[in-house]
């Protein structure tokens, strides 16, 4: 397949997924057991709302329309960049998302950097020295890293570095020093996963015949490792790193609560408890979009990195 | 003058958790400058480990003794850097699977260059280059090197090298990839090339081309070659000397001619005698009993357990090496009792020709009801997988089988032969119902049939199939008894009857009931192939389709399986359809042969007629390409490879490779021509067959349409 | 071994421990570990050891149940998609794609949040969001197993589709599913605790590990054990299942990649 067709193909599947995802984001809200209007007014006014007030709220928010109409309205709104308004403030959801996103993006990027800086070297060293003490050590560390709940790790770091050593602030966001602990918390978990992945991928490739062939050519071991093995091993690693990035909100959710960072995770948690559904819908949709886009980018980088895909058929 | 390479008493061990296996046990041989030495042995004989030990790539094994001297340098004790230097400039290697030994994400140019730069200007320069992120083609400074790489590709016979140098390995066919590997190996200007089964994965015609190329290189460049193969035929084609390996020890070594014509070791005798020979069809082959054992201790002769001359002493004492003639050495303690090759005594495996009567063809008149009849059958594939894709990139049709008609007669063995991509396996799939046809009719006992799901139980039970890869066709989780019972279960046999039947069928294929409780991974390749055969025969189908029944098996095992097939067919009177790329297997087993090329049948006829006077240049070329040990080769190997079935040539489909092509061939598709005992689709069938003997055998070859 | 210890703890532990996990003021409030209270007491004077031991029940029970539902659901969908092929495959896989387009914890949080905070809803949410990974893996395994010649051989014997699926395809699917399932139990433990930590799962005074950790976070300076004891419990549990899963993989399916480490 040539690049144009490949792009078209990938885009069309991505759109299908996005469509489904938007329907799901929208539909989730209707799982709610009670009447959202009542609940919201209840919380907002602190007294039980009158039936009239409830009815007025429903009318104002379009909750009386049939569900498909509500969905179409919502989708039409989205295409104009309008995700609706928060139930509680008159702020638009879009504004809220734009306000909170930078904190989360900052955390995501920083933790990814932390993760890659630890994981790639550790994975390579582990694979090359398979079975040695250094390999066992790094594997054990990775195993512990995978098993640590990040909310606990967060508190552990706070206790040690903030309360005892006083090196970093306990919470908040904005400055670099406030970023360090959250990034390490989130990044170390990802590092553990990626380390294991790099190691397996490297080991798989090291067993390939072309590695023996490269050695038989008389190439220096370093060249064999970095030019031949690593390049092939990175192909599956990139997929996972890409997916991890799409999933970074998973971790950000908890870590933002731990470190009280006002990012998308905190916003989502707050909105859930407040039954602020337009905001919830907006965030859920946003995460799906982020995922689909990263996935698309990963596929395209695959297309560049692995010449086999360029000519072979579908290799999803 | 000193030999280029001297391997002396080399010993390599593998330490497994439970035991230590000595894969190479005291191997000694020499390679002179410009000499081609063949190393021959079955799988497990230690040939590959020997080669890898020479260049220091024996890991995870370990060299525990002996020396390897290359051009005056001792290698086993040498440090890593020295070993690496030798690999980079002195010794190059060629591996069995060219697909796996090329890095899939680097262009072939980069991979050739990488080997070449080592000898010129040492290590690569920059880190980005080391990561391969920078393609060399953008660097003007490297244009000399690039030209050199193009030159190398041309030297190994890759057409259009200028353009193809930027292609990736998967864009080449199997044979072409092996040529690319050869170019990589030559890039370092080696004085010695270690070729480890370089042609095993290739078609016979491609194999012939590559062997030719190797012989030329050795002659022109004065390069020494160590050619490792399980096939004595391959070795005899180009080697000056032969080393026969067994159990990690050299059994016999000497000049090719002497070892092949006057072998002294019983193992060499066995290897030579059990070779399937295209010229002796239907005869029972001598075999070597048993299989290659793992070696745990080094006492006694490794071959003793399988040797018919073995004495008790052979099991306990190391046999002496006897020099029978200046350079011909044999390691055997019972040399005096081993007779000459031709005068072999009758033992358990004597030559017992089958009654030739059973091989004679069924008379025309009696072919009233063919078991299977193909009527103008075609099979087309869509090359695009998903609907969306085909909308985007347009449909592409691949014609795997193109307007094919033939019959399978009751009680005959029909061979179908052709290179990979010739459509022979698709014919098998259509016949058994694994895939459906696009047009035409397939009749089974007169009834039109479709895919397996549309066939009645009776129709399914009438056709048995032995798949190409016995390992893949037997579910690894089932025991042998369950595997063989699979067709019985579907046919509704009672549980109690099943077991009796399984035992009986296993007996047919010469497996004892003790095998019934084993699982596939506990069986050898030959045993598993018998299980697959037993399963196909369990319901005594009228027709058994065998796809490459002996490829991938060791020579001695091939012989026993061939014998078994001949015996079974004789006893049961079933029809066999044998599909293979190997003409010698097909012509050994079959009564009649169809030769396929690009999805069409190009020639058909009785096996003998086809062999004695092939009337199609493709058939002739296939016969020529079969390596023989009598040194009669001197043929011109067939050029090129099978064209793509998406874009088939006009006129005669073979004209792009045909040595006798004329303008007529490019436009007119030839009709069937009856020549002597065969029918050929060649405009010049008469003159192709003309050179052969006029012995018309008069055996009917009906036009099956 | 860790898993075995845990199972014993979860079944027998509650009988052995000295105090009622929810009983308040069995000791002084916020007391660091002593002989009477080996892991100290919390802000309401409850015995932390008793609570942690009781918590094992919740974590293990939920994790096993949720993983079980995921495995069954995913395997059925994956088998159906891989074996049927065609439009059924397309449709099911798009469904899987859509589900996988959401980060698991986020989706579970939203589902649980909308259904209302409770352990039962957390279980529903986690089961609903986790099956797609299995479906994808099972489908992949089925597709490659389908190419094996023994499936073709089965067709030629006239075996009906369900028998081929049960006899040849399902067994080859079992190994990867078992390995991934075991590894997945650990992740589910993490996710359950995570949701409870945020406040959506078990509600106080239930002695669930995530809830306990959330309760202890206000006493970081004064009572380190309140956060760390449940933290260690969670980590050890997850570690145990990861070790078990790795061991299983080495034994059953050495080439399987560890790919399912997100919720």
Coordinates of C-alpha atoms in Angstrom, one line a residue, chain A residues 1 5-6 8-9 12-13 205 208-223 226-232 234-235 304-314, chain B residues 52 57 59 80 84 87-88 91-93 95-97 100-106 110-112 114-115 118 123-124 129-133 168 170-171 181 184 385-386 388-389 392-393:
Chain A
X1 CA 0.0 0.0 0.0
X5 CA -4.0 4.8 0.8
X6 CA -2.6 3.7 4.1
X8 CA -6.9 7.0 4.2
X9 CA -7.4 3.5 5.6
X12 CA -11.4 5.9 8.3
X13 CA -11.0 3.3 11.0
X205 CA 15.7 -9.9 18.4
X208 CA 17.3 -13.9 15.4
X209 CA 19.5 -15.3 12.8
X210 CA 20.4 -11.9 11.4
X211 CA 22.1 -11.1 14.6
X212 CA 24.4 -14.1 14.1
X213 CA 24.8 -13.0 10.5
X214 CA 25.8 -9.5 11.6
X215 CA 28.3 -11.0 14.0
X216 CA 29.6 -13.3 11.3
X217 CA 30.3 -10.2 9.3
X218 CA 32.7 -9.2 12.0
X219 CA 30.7 -6.2 13.2
X220 CA 31.7 -4.9 16.6
X221 CA 29.3 -6.0 19.3
X222 CA 28.2 -2.4 20.0
X223 CA 27.2 -1.9 16.3
X226 CA 22.6 -0.6 18.5
X227 CA 22.3 -0.7 14.8
X228 CA 20.7 -4.1 14.3
X229 CA 19.1 -5.3 17.4
X230 CA 17.9 -2.1 19.1
X231 CA 16.3 -0.7 15.9
X232 CA 14.2 -3.8 15.5
X234 CA 12.2 -0.5 19.3
X235 CA 9.4 -1.1 16.9
X304 CA 8.3 4.7 8.7
X305 CA 10.3 2.4 10.8
X306 CA 9.2 -1.0 9.5
X307 CA 9.7 -1.3 5.7
X308 CA 7.8 -4.6 5.8
X309 CA 4.5 -2.8 6.4
X310 CA 5.0 -0.5 3.5
X311 CA 4.6 -3.3 1.1
X312 CA 2.9 -6.0 3.1
X313 CA -0.8 -6.0 3.5
X314 CA -2.6 -5.0 6.7
Chain B
X52 CA 30.1 -21.7 13.9
X57 CA 30.0 -18.0 17.1
X59 CA 27.5 -19.7 21.8
X80 CA 37.4 -11.3 20.8
X84 CA 36.0 -10.4 15.0
X87 CA 35.1 -12.7 10.6
X88 CA 35.2 -9.2 9.1
X91 CA 36.0 -15.7 6.8
X92 CA 32.5 -15.0 5.7
X93 CA 29.4 -17.0 6.4
X95 CA 23.3 -19.2 6.3
X96 CA 20.5 -21.6 5.6
X97 CA 17.6 -19.2 5.8
X100 CA 16.0 -14.7 8.6
X101 CA 19.7 -13.7 8.3
X102 CA 19.1 -10.4 6.7
X103 CA 18.0 -7.5 8.9
X104 CA 14.4 -6.6 7.8
X105 CA 14.7 -2.9 8.5
X106 CA 17.9 -2.1 6.7
X110 CA 23.3 -0.8 3.8
X111 CA 23.9 -4.3 4.9
X112 CA 26.4 -5.0 2.1
X114 CA 28.4 -2.4 6.5
X115 CA 30.4 -5.5 5.8
X118 CA 35.0 -2.9 7.8
X123 CA 34.5 1.4 12.3
X124 CA 31.5 3.4 11.3
X129 CA 25.0 6.3 11.4
X130 CA 25.4 3.5 13.9
X131 CA 21.7 3.7 14.6
X132 CA 21.1 3.5 10.9
X133 CA 19.1 6.6 10.9
X168 CA 14.6 -4.1 1.7
X170 CA 11.5 -8.8 2.0
X171 CA 11.2 -7.3 -1.5
X181 CA 23.5 -12.7 1.5
X184 CA 27.1 -9.4 1.9
X385 CA -7.4 -8.7 2.4
X386 CA -10.0 -6.3 3.6
X388 CA -11.8 -1.3 2.5
X389 CA -8.3 -2.0 1.2
X392 CA -8.7 1.9 -1.9
X393 CA -6.0 0.2 -3.9

